[in-house]
Every structure is written in C-alpha cells, then in structure tokens.
Amino acid sequence: MIMGLEYAFMRHALAAGTAIAVVSAAVGYFVTLRRQAFAAHALSHVGFAGAAGAILLSLDPYVGLFVITFLAALGLAWSGHRLSERDVGVGMILMFSLGLGVLFLNLYTANAQAAMSILFGSIVGVTTGQAWLSVGVAIGALVLLAAMVRPLLYMSLNEEAAAGRGVPVKWLNTLFLGLLAITVAIAVPIIGALLIFALLVGPPAAAQLLSKNVLAGILTAVALGVGETWAGIGCAYYIGYPASTWIASLSFLVYLGTTAIGSWRERGSKDSTAAMAAGPAGKGF
C-alpha cells in the first residue's frame, strides 16, 4: 500500500501533518506579510519551555504548550506599538523562554525521549487523539482566520491607514498573535520547536515569490506545505531519518528554487522594459 497507509501510525501522521501544514501555511502567509517571523520563532521556543515545564509537572505537554504559548502571544501583542519596541519584547521573551526550557530539561532527566520530541518533533509517533486534536484545532483556526482575513490584510499592508479607517489594530494584532500561538502549539509536537519555521515561514515565503495575488499566494503556500509534509513523511518511511528533517530540507530547497525563479522573472521583466524604452529611441522618435 502507498506510503504504508495500512499502518495506523502512518495514517495519523498524514492526517496531523496535513492539518498542521494547511493552517501553518495560511497563518504563516500573514506572518511573512507582516514581517513577524521573529515572533513566530520566539513563540516556538516558548512552546518548548511550556511543554518541558508540563512534563516536569507530570502534565500533558499540550497543556503547557497551549497555555504558555498563548500567554506569551498576549505579552508580545502588548509589548509596544512600534516595530523596534516589538522586536525588543520578542527578544526578551525568546531569551527568557530558552532559559526556562533548559532549566526544566535539566530538572527532569527521566525521559530524554520526551525532550527530543519537543525539540525535533515526532510525527510518526502521533496518537489517534493527537491526530484528531490537530485536525479540530486546525479547522477552528482556519475559521477564525477566514473571519478576520479582510481587516487583517488591510492592517498588514498599511497599519496606519487601517487604524485611521477605524480598524481596531491593537486588538486585531492581539487576536492574530493568539492565532499564531495556537498554530505553533499544535505544530511543535509534530514538527518540533526548532524546525517549526519549515512549515510556518518556508511555504508562505516561497508562495509570495511566485504570486502577488493574496488568495493565489495562500493557496500556493498551502499546496507547498502539504506537498512538503507528505514528501517528508514518505522519505522518512522509505529512506529513514526523522520526517521533520526531511520536511525542513524540502522547504529550504523549494524556497531556493522559488528564489531563483523570482530572480529570473525580475530580470526578464527589466529586460523587457529596457527593450520597450530603447525601441522608440532606436527608430528616431
């Protein structure tokens, strides 16, 4: 059977991986558009600290992931109005969460495998409950994103103009960062805190190089994310090595390819413009 679909763990991995890839690509499109990749990076490390703390307290890692990551998102949202202030807030939260995560792992040494799963993910170890949770949370996150997509896009393109038109910029930014926190929380156990960028930033960044249309860009990002996830799981099944490593590597290669395509398109556009400008001059007009 293709990709071992006769095995329950493969079906769980594909279901959870697909759900996470879709929501990560959709949310990640606005992360890259709003230049908040650093915030996504920080929240993934906050998730690492939250999950490690939950394990230390003998709680479900998902509890620590959701609670701590969401609280950190609220802190980021209210850390400052200007970009420089936000970057300082993100940096401080990142530094603090990394320190906490290392402390928790040093205090809890009984289960090294759990720590490795937090850092690098364990997509082939997804249980039935985790798969259903990932799918359910992903659907809820997508519904929320769809409800706020128009004002969010307006705010992402011109925050000052959006505020002038009455868009509640502060609250919308808080809501979006909360949505980002939820996305990170469901993705960390699958792809890992260190490799979350592979799905959250890689496909959207590549899609924005391929299409300037928002809807087409989001759909392209989703297609790339799902394709990379399935290919990564397939490579892990047939070749070996962790699926998260394959997914991250494929995301990187796809981004390099789209960068090359974007450069080629831009060069061709400049050459066409130059030829059109030189044409009339060459004819003596």
PDB file of C-alpha atoms in Angstrom:
ATOM      1  CA  MET A   1       0.000   0.000   0.000  1.00  0.00           C
ATOM      2  CA  ILE A   2       1.240   3.519  -0.804  1.00  0.00           C
ATOM      3  CA  MET A   3       3.324   5.081   1.996  1.00  0.00           C
ATOM      4  CA  GLY A   4       2.318   2.393   4.487  1.00  0.00           C
ATOM      5  CA  LEU A   5      -1.286   3.530   4.795  1.00  0.00           C
ATOM      6  CA  GLU A   6      -2.131   0.106   6.172  1.00  0.00           C
ATOM      7  CA  TYR A   7      -0.393   1.208   9.379  1.00  0.00           C
ATOM      8  CA  ALA A   8      -2.322   3.357  11.848  1.00  0.00           C
ATOM      9  CA  PHE A   9       0.719   5.458  12.760  1.00  0.00           C
ATOM     10  CA  MET A  10       1.171   6.500   9.127  1.00  0.00           C
ATOM     11  CA  ARG A  11      -2.475   7.477   8.787  1.00  0.00           C
ATOM     12  CA  HIS A  12      -2.230   9.504  11.997  1.00  0.00           C
ATOM     13  CA  ALA A  13       0.989  11.164  10.804  1.00  0.00           C
ATOM     14  CA  LEU A  14      -0.504  12.117   7.448  1.00  0.00           C
ATOM     15  CA  ALA A  15      -3.734  13.423   8.990  1.00  0.00           C
ATOM     16  CA  ALA A  16      -1.989  15.522  11.636  1.00  0.00           C
ATOM     17  CA  GLY A  17       0.743  16.617   9.240  1.00  0.00           C
ATOM     18  CA  THR A  18      -1.761  17.735   6.613  1.00  0.00           C
ATOM     19  CA  ALA A  19      -3.840  19.695   9.128  1.00  0.00           C
ATOM     20  CA  ILE A  20      -0.770  21.423  10.533  1.00  0.00           C
ATOM     21  CA  ALA A  21       0.662  22.137   7.077  1.00  0.00           C
ATOM     22  CA  VAL A  22      -2.580  23.780   5.932  1.00  0.00           C
ATOM     23  CA  VAL A  23      -3.069  26.027   8.959  1.00  0.00           C
ATOM     24  CA  SER A  24       0.661  26.838   9.196  1.00  0.00           C
ATOM     25  CA  ALA A  25       0.755  27.922   5.556  1.00  0.00           C
ATOM     26  CA  ALA A  26      -2.387  30.052   5.843  1.00  0.00           C
ATOM     27  CA  VAL A  27      -1.357  31.753   9.088  1.00  0.00           C
ATOM     28  CA  GLY A  28       2.272  31.888   8.006  1.00  0.00           C
ATOM     29  CA  TYR A  29       1.327  33.846   4.885  1.00  0.00           C
ATOM     30  CA  PHE A  30       0.321  36.768   7.087  1.00  0.00           C
ATOM     31  CA  VAL A  31       3.313  36.199   9.377  1.00  0.00           C
ATOM     32  CA  THR A  32       5.676  36.802   6.463  1.00  0.00           C
ATOM     33  CA  LEU A  33       3.497  39.594   5.057  1.00  0.00           C
ATOM     34  CA  ARG A  34       3.591  41.374   8.426  1.00  0.00           C
ATOM     35  CA  ARG A  35       7.311  40.595   8.907  1.00  0.00           C
ATOM     36  CA  GLN A  36       6.647  38.767  12.178  1.00  0.00           C
ATOM     37  CA  ALA A  37       8.836  35.736  11.514  1.00  0.00           C
ATOM     38  CA  PHE A  38      10.912  36.602  14.583  1.00  0.00           C
ATOM     39  CA  ALA A  39       7.757  36.467  16.716  1.00  0.00           C
ATOM     40  CA  ALA A  40       6.903  33.032  15.317  1.00  0.00           C
ATOM     41  CA  HIS A  41      10.433  31.900  16.129  1.00  0.00           C
ATOM     42  CA  ALA A  42      10.110  33.176  19.695  1.00  0.00           C
ATOM     43  CA  LEU A  43       6.717  31.535  20.233  1.00  0.00           C
ATOM     44  CA  SER A  44       8.070  28.160  19.132  1.00  0.00           C
ATOM     45  CA  HIS A  45      10.746  28.390  21.820  1.00  0.00           C
ATOM     46  CA  VAL A  46       8.145  29.496  24.337  1.00  0.00           C
ATOM     47  CA  GLY A  47       6.234  26.368  23.375  1.00  0.00           C
ATOM     48  CA  PHE A  48       9.359  24.339  24.064  1.00  0.00           C
ATOM     49  CA  ALA A  49       9.593  25.841  27.558  1.00  0.00           C
ATOM     50  CA  GLY A  50       5.882  25.308  28.199  1.00  0.00           C
ATOM     51  CA  ALA A  51       5.959  21.672  27.122  1.00  0.00           C
ATOM     52  CA  ALA A  52       9.120  20.996  29.129  1.00  0.00           C
ATOM     53  CA  GLY A  53       7.530  22.588  32.190  1.00  0.00           C
ATOM     54  CA  ALA A  54       4.391  20.485  31.756  1.00  0.00           C
ATOM     55  CA  ILE A  55       6.475  17.309  31.555  1.00  0.00           C
ATOM     56  CA  LEU A  56       8.313  18.347  34.714  1.00  0.00           C
ATOM     57  CA  LEU A  57       4.949  18.706  36.488  1.00  0.00           C
ATOM     58  CA  SER A  58       3.717  15.372  35.062  1.00  0.00           C
ATOM     59  CA  LEU A  59       1.111  17.144  32.927  1.00  0.00           C
ATOM     60  CA  ASP A  60       0.199  16.684  29.291  1.00  0.00           C
ATOM     61  CA  PRO A  61       2.762  18.624  27.196  1.00  0.00           C
ATOM     62  CA  TYR A  62      -0.128  20.017  25.135  1.00  0.00           C
ATOM     63  CA  VAL A  63      -1.401  21.826  28.239  1.00  0.00           C
ATOM     64  CA  GLY A  64       1.903  23.609  28.725  1.00  0.00           C
ATOM     65  CA  LEU A  65       2.190  24.335  25.026  1.00  0.00           C
ATOM     66  CA  PHE A  66      -1.209  25.966  24.652  1.00  0.00           C
ATOM     67  CA  VAL A  67      -1.251  27.899  27.930  1.00  0.00           C
ATOM     68  CA  ILE A  68       2.290  29.286  27.918  1.00  0.00           C
ATOM     69  CA  THR A  69       2.415  29.997  24.188  1.00  0.00           C
ATOM     70  CA  PHE A  70      -0.899  31.856  24.283  1.00  0.00           C
ATOM     71  CA  LEU A  71       0.186  33.934  27.302  1.00  0.00           C
ATOM     72  CA  ALA A  72       3.435  34.782  25.522  1.00  0.00           C
ATOM     73  CA  ALA A  73       1.465  35.879  22.451  1.00  0.00           C
ATOM     74  CA  LEU A  74      -0.543  38.266  24.608  1.00  0.00           C
ATOM     75  CA  GLY A  75       2.702  39.643  26.012  1.00  0.00           C
ATOM     76  CA  LEU A  76       4.089  40.175  22.512  1.00  0.00           C
ATOM     77  CA  ALA A  77       0.910  41.885  21.359  1.00  0.00           C
ATOM     78  CA  TRP A  78       1.096  44.450  24.152  1.00  0.00           C
ATOM     79  CA  SER A  79       4.881  44.866  24.225  1.00  0.00           C
ATOM     80  CA  GLY A  80       4.898  48.047  22.124  1.00  0.00           C
ATOM     81  CA  HIS A  81       3.361  49.894  19.202  1.00  0.00           C
ATOM     82  CA  ARG A  82       6.499  50.473  17.153  1.00  0.00           C
ATOM     83  CA  LEU A  83       8.342  47.678  15.359  1.00  0.00           C
ATOM     84  CA  SER A  84      11.531  48.345  17.329  1.00  0.00           C
ATOM     85  CA  GLU A  85       9.640  48.017  20.614  1.00  0.00           C
ATOM     86  CA  ARG A  86       8.072  44.761  19.460  1.00  0.00           C
ATOM     87  CA  ASP A  87      11.460  43.347  18.467  1.00  0.00           C
ATOM     88  CA  VAL A  88      12.834  44.125  21.921  1.00  0.00           C
ATOM     89  CA  GLY A  89       9.833  42.421  23.517  1.00  0.00           C
ATOM     90  CA  VAL A  90      10.214  39.392  21.261  1.00  0.00           C
ATOM     91  CA  GLY A  91      13.920  39.142  22.040  1.00  0.00           C
ATOM     92  CA  MET A  92      13.350  39.292  25.785  1.00  0.00           C
ATOM     93  CA  ILE A  93      10.632  36.631  25.698  1.00  0.00           C
ATOM     94  CA  LEU A  94      12.815  34.425  23.498  1.00  0.00           C
ATOM     95  CA  MET A  95      15.762  34.730  25.873  1.00  0.00           C
ATOM     96  CA  PHE A  96      13.645  34.020  28.966  1.00  0.00           C
ATOM     97  CA  SER A  97      11.818  31.046  27.443  1.00  0.00           C
ATOM     98  CA  LEU A  98      15.027  29.397  26.259  1.00  0.00           C
ATOM     99  CA  GLY A  99      16.485  29.717  29.742  1.00  0.00           C
ATOM    100  CA  LEU A 100      13.365  28.216  31.296  1.00  0.00           C
ATOM    101  CA  GLY A 101      13.296  25.354  28.810  1.00  0.00           C
ATOM    102  CA  VAL A 102      16.897  24.405  29.503  1.00  0.00           C
ATOM    103  CA  LEU A 103      16.248  24.606  33.259  1.00  0.00           C
ATOM    104  CA  PHE A 104      13.175  22.366  33.035  1.00  0.00           C
ATOM    105  CA  LEU A 105      15.021  19.769  30.983  1.00  0.00           C
ATOM    106  CA  ASN A 106      17.897  19.759  33.454  1.00  0.00           C
ATOM    107  CA  LEU A 107      15.486  19.260  36.337  1.00  0.00           C
ATOM    108  CA  TYR A 108      13.670  16.472  34.536  1.00  0.00           C
ATOM    109  CA  THR A 109      16.135  13.927  33.173  1.00  0.00           C
ATOM    110  CA  ALA A 110      13.983  10.797  33.487  1.00  0.00           C
ATOM    111  CA  ASN A 111      12.651  10.939  29.930  1.00  0.00           C
ATOM    112  CA  ALA A 112      15.140  12.170  27.354  1.00  0.00           C
ATOM    113  CA  GLN A 113      12.886  10.986  24.521  1.00  0.00           C
ATOM    114  CA  ALA A 114      10.163  13.429  25.567  1.00  0.00           C
ATOM    115  CA  ALA A 115      12.657  16.285  25.433  1.00  0.00           C
ATOM    116  CA  MET A 116      13.842  15.255  21.970  1.00  0.00           C
ATOM    117  CA  SER A 117      10.232  15.102  20.778  1.00  0.00           C
ATOM    118  CA  ILE A 118       9.666  18.679  21.940  1.00  0.00           C
ATOM    119  CA  LEU A 119      12.753  19.962  20.167  1.00  0.00           C
ATOM    120  CA  PHE A 120      12.560  17.998  16.921  1.00  0.00           C
ATOM    121  CA  GLY A 121       9.017  16.633  16.776  1.00  0.00           C
ATOM    122  CA  SER A 122       7.749  13.090  16.465  1.00  0.00           C
ATOM    123  CA  ILE A 123       5.305  12.986  13.594  1.00  0.00           C
ATOM    124  CA  VAL A 124       5.360   9.187  13.291  1.00  0.00           C
ATOM    125  CA  GLY A 125       4.506   8.914  16.987  1.00  0.00           C
ATOM    126  CA  VAL A 126       1.214  10.797  16.700  1.00  0.00           C
ATOM    127  CA  THR A 127      -1.630   9.085  18.543  1.00  0.00           C
ATOM    128  CA  THR A 128      -5.249   8.944  17.440  1.00  0.00           C
ATOM    129  CA  GLY A 129      -6.152  11.617  19.982  1.00  0.00           C
ATOM    130  CA  GLN A 130      -3.342  13.912  18.843  1.00  0.00           C
ATOM    131  CA  ALA A 131      -4.370  13.497  15.216  1.00  0.00           C
ATOM    132  CA  TRP A 132      -7.988  14.407  15.952  1.00  0.00           C
ATOM    133  CA  LEU A 133      -6.871  17.312  18.152  1.00  0.00           C
ATOM    134  CA  SER A 134      -4.621  18.648  15.390  1.00  0.00           C
ATOM    135  CA  VAL A 135      -7.398  18.421  12.805  1.00  0.00           C
ATOM    136  CA  GLY A 136     -10.006  20.006  15.092  1.00  0.00           C
ATOM    137  CA  VAL A 137      -7.794  22.881  16.218  1.00  0.00           C
ATOM    138  CA  ALA A 138      -6.626  23.488  12.648  1.00  0.00           C
ATOM    139  CA  ILE A 139     -10.216  23.757  11.413  1.00  0.00           C
ATOM    140  CA  GLY A 140     -11.098  26.176  14.211  1.00  0.00           C
ATOM    141  CA  ALA A 141      -8.013  28.286  13.483  1.00  0.00           C
ATOM    142  CA  LEU A 142      -8.844  28.434   9.774  1.00  0.00           C
ATOM    143  CA  VAL A 143     -12.413  29.523  10.510  1.00  0.00           C
ATOM    144  CA  LEU A 144     -11.105  32.289  12.773  1.00  0.00           C
ATOM    145  CA  LEU A 145      -8.582  33.379  10.148  1.00  0.00           C
ATOM    146  CA  ALA A 146     -11.283  33.481   7.466  1.00  0.00           C
ATOM    147  CA  ALA A 147     -13.444  35.683   9.701  1.00  0.00           C
ATOM    148  CA  MET A 148     -10.674  38.251  10.178  1.00  0.00           C
ATOM    149  CA  VAL A 149      -8.869  37.990   6.841  1.00  0.00           C
ATOM    150  CA  ARG A 150     -10.088  41.266   5.256  1.00  0.00           C
ATOM    151  CA  PRO A 151      -9.206  43.652   8.116  1.00  0.00           C
ATOM    152  CA  LEU A 152      -6.052  41.622   8.790  1.00  0.00           C
ATOM    153  CA  LEU A 153      -4.907  42.040   5.196  1.00  0.00           C
ATOM    154  CA  TYR A 154      -5.663  45.766   5.289  1.00  0.00           C
ATOM    155  CA  MET A 155      -3.730  46.124   8.542  1.00  0.00           C
ATOM    156  CA  SER A 156      -0.834  44.057   7.193  1.00  0.00           C
ATOM    157  CA  LEU A 157      -0.464  46.270   4.125  1.00  0.00           C
ATOM    158  CA  ASN A 158      -0.876  49.639   5.863  1.00  0.00           C
ATOM    159  CA  GLU A 159      -1.376  49.613   9.614  1.00  0.00           C
ATOM    160  CA  GLU A 160      -1.660  53.396   9.979  1.00  0.00           C
ATOM    161  CA  ALA A 161      -4.289  53.679   7.245  1.00  0.00           C
ATOM    162  CA  ALA A 162      -6.224  50.786   8.774  1.00  0.00           C
ATOM    163  CA  ALA A 163      -6.214  52.487  12.168  1.00  0.00           C
ATOM    164  CA  GLY A 164      -7.405  55.708  10.537  1.00  0.00           C
ATOM    165  CA  ARG A 165     -10.327  53.832   8.975  1.00  0.00           C
ATOM    166  CA  GLY A 166     -11.427  52.549  12.375  1.00  0.00           C
ATOM    167  CA  VAL A 167      -9.888  49.078  12.275  1.00  0.00           C
ATOM    168  CA  PRO A 168      -9.120  48.001  15.886  1.00  0.00           C
ATOM    169  CA  VAL A 169      -5.445  47.464  15.104  1.00  0.00           C
ATOM    170  CA  LYS A 170      -4.320  46.662  18.644  1.00  0.00           C
ATOM    171  CA  TRP A 171      -6.993  44.068  19.262  1.00  0.00           C
ATOM    172  CA  LEU A 172      -6.662  42.592  15.790  1.00  0.00           C
ATOM    173  CA  ASN A 173      -2.911  42.220  16.264  1.00  0.00           C
ATOM    174  CA  THR A 174      -3.549  40.537  19.619  1.00  0.00           C
ATOM    175  CA  LEU A 175      -6.049  38.163  18.035  1.00  0.00           C
ATOM    176  CA  PHE A 176      -3.659  37.306  15.214  1.00  0.00           C
ATOM    177  CA  LEU A 177      -0.774  36.599  17.586  1.00  0.00           C
ATOM    178  CA  GLY A 178      -3.129  34.400  19.606  1.00  0.00           C
ATOM    179  CA  LEU A 179      -3.958  32.544  16.402  1.00  0.00           C
ATOM    180  CA  LEU A 180      -0.241  32.218  15.693  1.00  0.00           C
ATOM    181  CA  ALA A 181       0.277  30.832  19.208  1.00  0.00           C
ATOM    182  CA  ILE A 182      -2.403  28.185  18.635  1.00  0.00           C
ATOM    183  CA  THR A 183      -0.772  27.210  15.347  1.00  0.00           C
ATOM    184  CA  VAL A 184       2.626  26.881  17.000  1.00  0.00           C
ATOM    185  CA  ALA A 185       1.158  24.890  19.886  1.00  0.00           C
ATOM    186  CA  ILE A 186      -0.332  22.200  17.662  1.00  0.00           C
ATOM    187  CA  ALA A 187       2.726  22.098  15.382  1.00  0.00           C
ATOM    188  CA  VAL A 188       5.533  21.787  17.952  1.00  0.00           C
ATOM    189  CA  PRO A 189       4.796  18.166  18.969  1.00  0.00           C
ATOM    190  CA  ILE A 190       4.707  17.188  15.291  1.00  0.00           C
ATOM    191  CA  ILE A 191       7.476  19.186  13.609  1.00  0.00           C
ATOM    192  CA  GLY A 192       9.416  20.319  16.695  1.00  0.00           C
ATOM    193  CA  ALA A 193      10.208  23.673  18.271  1.00  0.00           C
ATOM    194  CA  LEU A 194      13.477  24.021  16.361  1.00  0.00           C
ATOM    195  CA  LEU A 195      12.018  23.243  12.920  1.00  0.00           C
ATOM    196  CA  ILE A 196       8.621  24.960  13.031  1.00  0.00           C
ATOM    197  CA  PHE A 197       9.880  27.530  10.514  1.00  0.00           C
ATOM    198  CA  ALA A 198       9.868  24.770   7.912  1.00  0.00           C
ATOM    199  CA  LEU A 199       6.071  24.954   7.679  1.00  0.00           C
ATOM    200  CA  LEU A 200       5.247  28.332   9.182  1.00  0.00           C
ATOM    201  CA  VAL A 201       7.569  30.501   7.093  1.00  0.00           C
ATOM    202  CA  GLY A 202       9.050  28.396   4.287  1.00  0.00           C
ATOM    203  CA  PRO A 203       5.964  27.699   2.109  1.00  0.00           C
ATOM    204  CA  PRO A 204       4.412  31.192   2.547  1.00  0.00           C
ATOM    205  CA  ALA A 205       7.715  32.901   1.733  1.00  0.00           C
ATOM    206  CA  ALA A 206       8.093  30.768  -1.385  1.00  0.00           C
ATOM    207  CA  ALA A 207       4.470  31.385  -2.385  1.00  0.00           C
ATOM    208  CA  GLN A 208       4.873  35.159  -2.138  1.00  0.00           C
ATOM    209  CA  LEU A 209       7.739  34.928  -4.610  1.00  0.00           C
ATOM    210  CA  LEU A 210       5.542  33.018  -7.051  1.00  0.00           C
ATOM    211  CA  SER A 211       2.335  35.068  -6.823  1.00  0.00           C
ATOM    212  CA  LYS A 212       1.453  38.605  -5.742  1.00  0.00           C
ATOM    213  CA  ASN A 213      -2.258  37.775  -5.522  1.00  0.00           C
ATOM    214  CA  VAL A 214      -3.235  37.115  -1.902  1.00  0.00           C
ATOM    215  CA  LEU A 215      -5.679  34.255  -2.483  1.00  0.00           C
ATOM    216  CA  ALA A 216      -3.419  32.579  -5.026  1.00  0.00           C
ATOM    217  CA  GLY A 217      -0.480  33.067  -2.674  1.00  0.00           C
ATOM    218  CA  ILE A 218      -2.273  31.447   0.264  1.00  0.00           C
ATOM    219  CA  LEU A 219      -3.426  28.503  -1.856  1.00  0.00           C
ATOM    220  CA  THR A 220       0.091  28.092  -3.254  1.00  0.00           C
ATOM    221  CA  ALA A 221       1.545  28.164   0.262  1.00  0.00           C
ATOM    222  CA  VAL A 222      -0.946  25.513   1.384  1.00  0.00           C
ATOM    223  CA  ALA A 223      -0.125  23.319  -1.615  1.00  0.00           C
ATOM    224  CA  LEU A 224       3.612  23.656  -0.975  1.00  0.00           C
ATOM    225  CA  GLY A 225       3.239  22.976   2.747  1.00  0.00           C
ATOM    226  CA  VAL A 226       1.099  19.873   2.259  1.00  0.00           C
ATOM    227  CA  GLY A 227       3.355  18.623  -0.533  1.00  0.00           C
ATOM    228  CA  GLU A 228       6.494  19.070   1.554  1.00  0.00           C
ATOM    229  CA  THR A 229       4.856  17.361   4.526  1.00  0.00           C
ATOM    230  CA  TRP A 230       3.706  14.343   2.568  1.00  0.00           C
ATOM    231  CA  ALA A 231       7.037  14.091   0.763  1.00  0.00           C
ATOM    232  CA  GLY A 232       8.906  14.386   4.071  1.00  0.00           C
ATOM    233  CA  ILE A 233       6.832  11.645   5.684  1.00  0.00           C
ATOM    234  CA  GLY A 234       7.299   9.480   2.599  1.00  0.00           C
ATOM    235  CA  CYS A 235      11.078   9.981   2.631  1.00  0.00           C
ATOM    236  CA  ALA A 236      11.180   9.108   6.326  1.00  0.00           C
ATOM    237  CA  TYR A 237       9.184   5.939   5.670  1.00  0.00           C
ATOM    238  CA  TYR A 238      11.155   4.710   2.667  1.00  0.00           C
ATOM    239  CA  ILE A 239      14.646   6.087   3.326  1.00  0.00           C
ATOM    240  CA  GLY A 240      14.855   6.728   7.054  1.00  0.00           C
ATOM    241  CA  TYR A 241      15.831   9.703   9.234  1.00  0.00           C
ATOM    242  CA  PRO A 242      13.267  11.928  11.018  1.00  0.00           C
ATOM    243  CA  ALA A 243      10.363  13.265   8.976  1.00  0.00           C
ATOM    244  CA  SER A 244      10.873  16.765  10.401  1.00  0.00           C
ATOM    245  CA  THR A 245      14.401  16.798   8.959  1.00  0.00           C
ATOM    246  CA  TRP A 246      13.091  15.896   5.517  1.00  0.00           C
ATOM    247  CA  ILE A 247      10.300  18.478   5.730  1.00  0.00           C
ATOM    248  CA  ALA A 248      12.736  21.228   6.729  1.00  0.00           C
ATOM    249  CA  SER A 249      15.181  20.251   3.973  1.00  0.00           C
ATOM    250  CA  LEU A 250      12.470  20.163   1.315  1.00  0.00           C
ATOM    251  CA  SER A 251      11.120  23.519   2.479  1.00  0.00           C
ATOM    252  CA  PHE A 252      14.594  25.016   2.152  1.00  0.00           C
ATOM    253  CA  LEU A 253      15.139  23.568  -1.326  1.00  0.00           C
ATOM    254  CA  VAL A 254      11.725  24.751  -2.536  1.00  0.00           C
ATOM    255  CA  TYR A 255      12.434  28.240  -1.238  1.00  0.00           C
ATOM    256  CA  LEU A 256      15.798  28.290  -3.030  1.00  0.00           C
ATOM    257  CA  GLY A 257      14.076  27.196  -6.231  1.00  0.00           C
ATOM    258  CA  THR A 258      11.376  29.850  -5.996  1.00  0.00           C
ATOM    259  CA  THR A 259      14.008  32.489  -5.230  1.00  0.00           C
ATOM    260  CA  ALA A 260      15.790  31.542  -8.443  1.00  0.00           C
ATOM    261  CA  ILE A 261      12.501  31.667 -10.375  1.00  0.00           C
ATOM    262  CA  GLY A 262      11.675  35.065  -8.860  1.00  0.00           C
ATOM    263  CA  SER A 263      15.092  36.450  -9.820  1.00  0.00           C
ATOM    264  CA  TRP A 264      14.707  35.116 -13.357  1.00  0.00           C
ATOM    265  CA  ARG A 265      11.256  36.704 -13.689  1.00  0.00           C
ATOM    266  CA  GLU A 266      12.500  40.037 -12.366  1.00  0.00           C
ATOM    267  CA  ARG A 267      15.454  40.010 -14.744  1.00  0.00           C
ATOM    268  CA  GLY A 268      13.176  39.183 -17.673  1.00  0.00           C
ATOM    269  CA  SER A 269      10.788  41.985 -16.708  1.00  0.00           C
ATOM    270  CA  LYS A 270      13.636  44.501 -16.525  1.00  0.00           C
ATOM    271  CA  ASP A 271      14.982  43.365 -19.906  1.00  0.00           C
ATOM    272  CA  SER A 272      11.521  43.737 -21.486  1.00  0.00           C
ATOM    273  CA  THR A 273      11.099  47.207 -20.010  1.00  0.00           C
ATOM    274  CA  ALA A 274      14.533  48.257 -21.244  1.00  0.00           C
ATOM    275  CA  ALA A 275      13.797  46.911 -24.726  1.00  0.00           C
ATOM    276  CA  MET A 276      10.497  48.789 -24.903  1.00  0.00           C
ATOM    277  CA  ALA A 277      12.194  52.000 -23.773  1.00  0.00           C
ATOM    278  CA  ALA A 278      15.005  51.611 -26.282  1.00  0.00           C
ATOM    279  CA  GLY A 279      12.693  50.680 -29.172  1.00  0.00           C
ATOM    280  CA  PRO A 280      11.253  54.119 -29.979  1.00  0.00           C
ATOM    281  CA  ALA A 281      14.646  55.750 -29.453  1.00  0.00           C
ATOM    282  CA  GLY A 282      16.217  53.385 -31.940  1.00  0.00           C
ATOM    283  CA  LYS A 283      13.597  54.347 -34.527  1.00  0.00           C
ATOM    284  CA  GLY A 284      14.276  58.030 -34.118  1.00  0.00           C
ATOM    285  CA  PHE A 285      11.117  59.023 -32.227  1.00  0.00           C
TER     286      PHE A 285
END
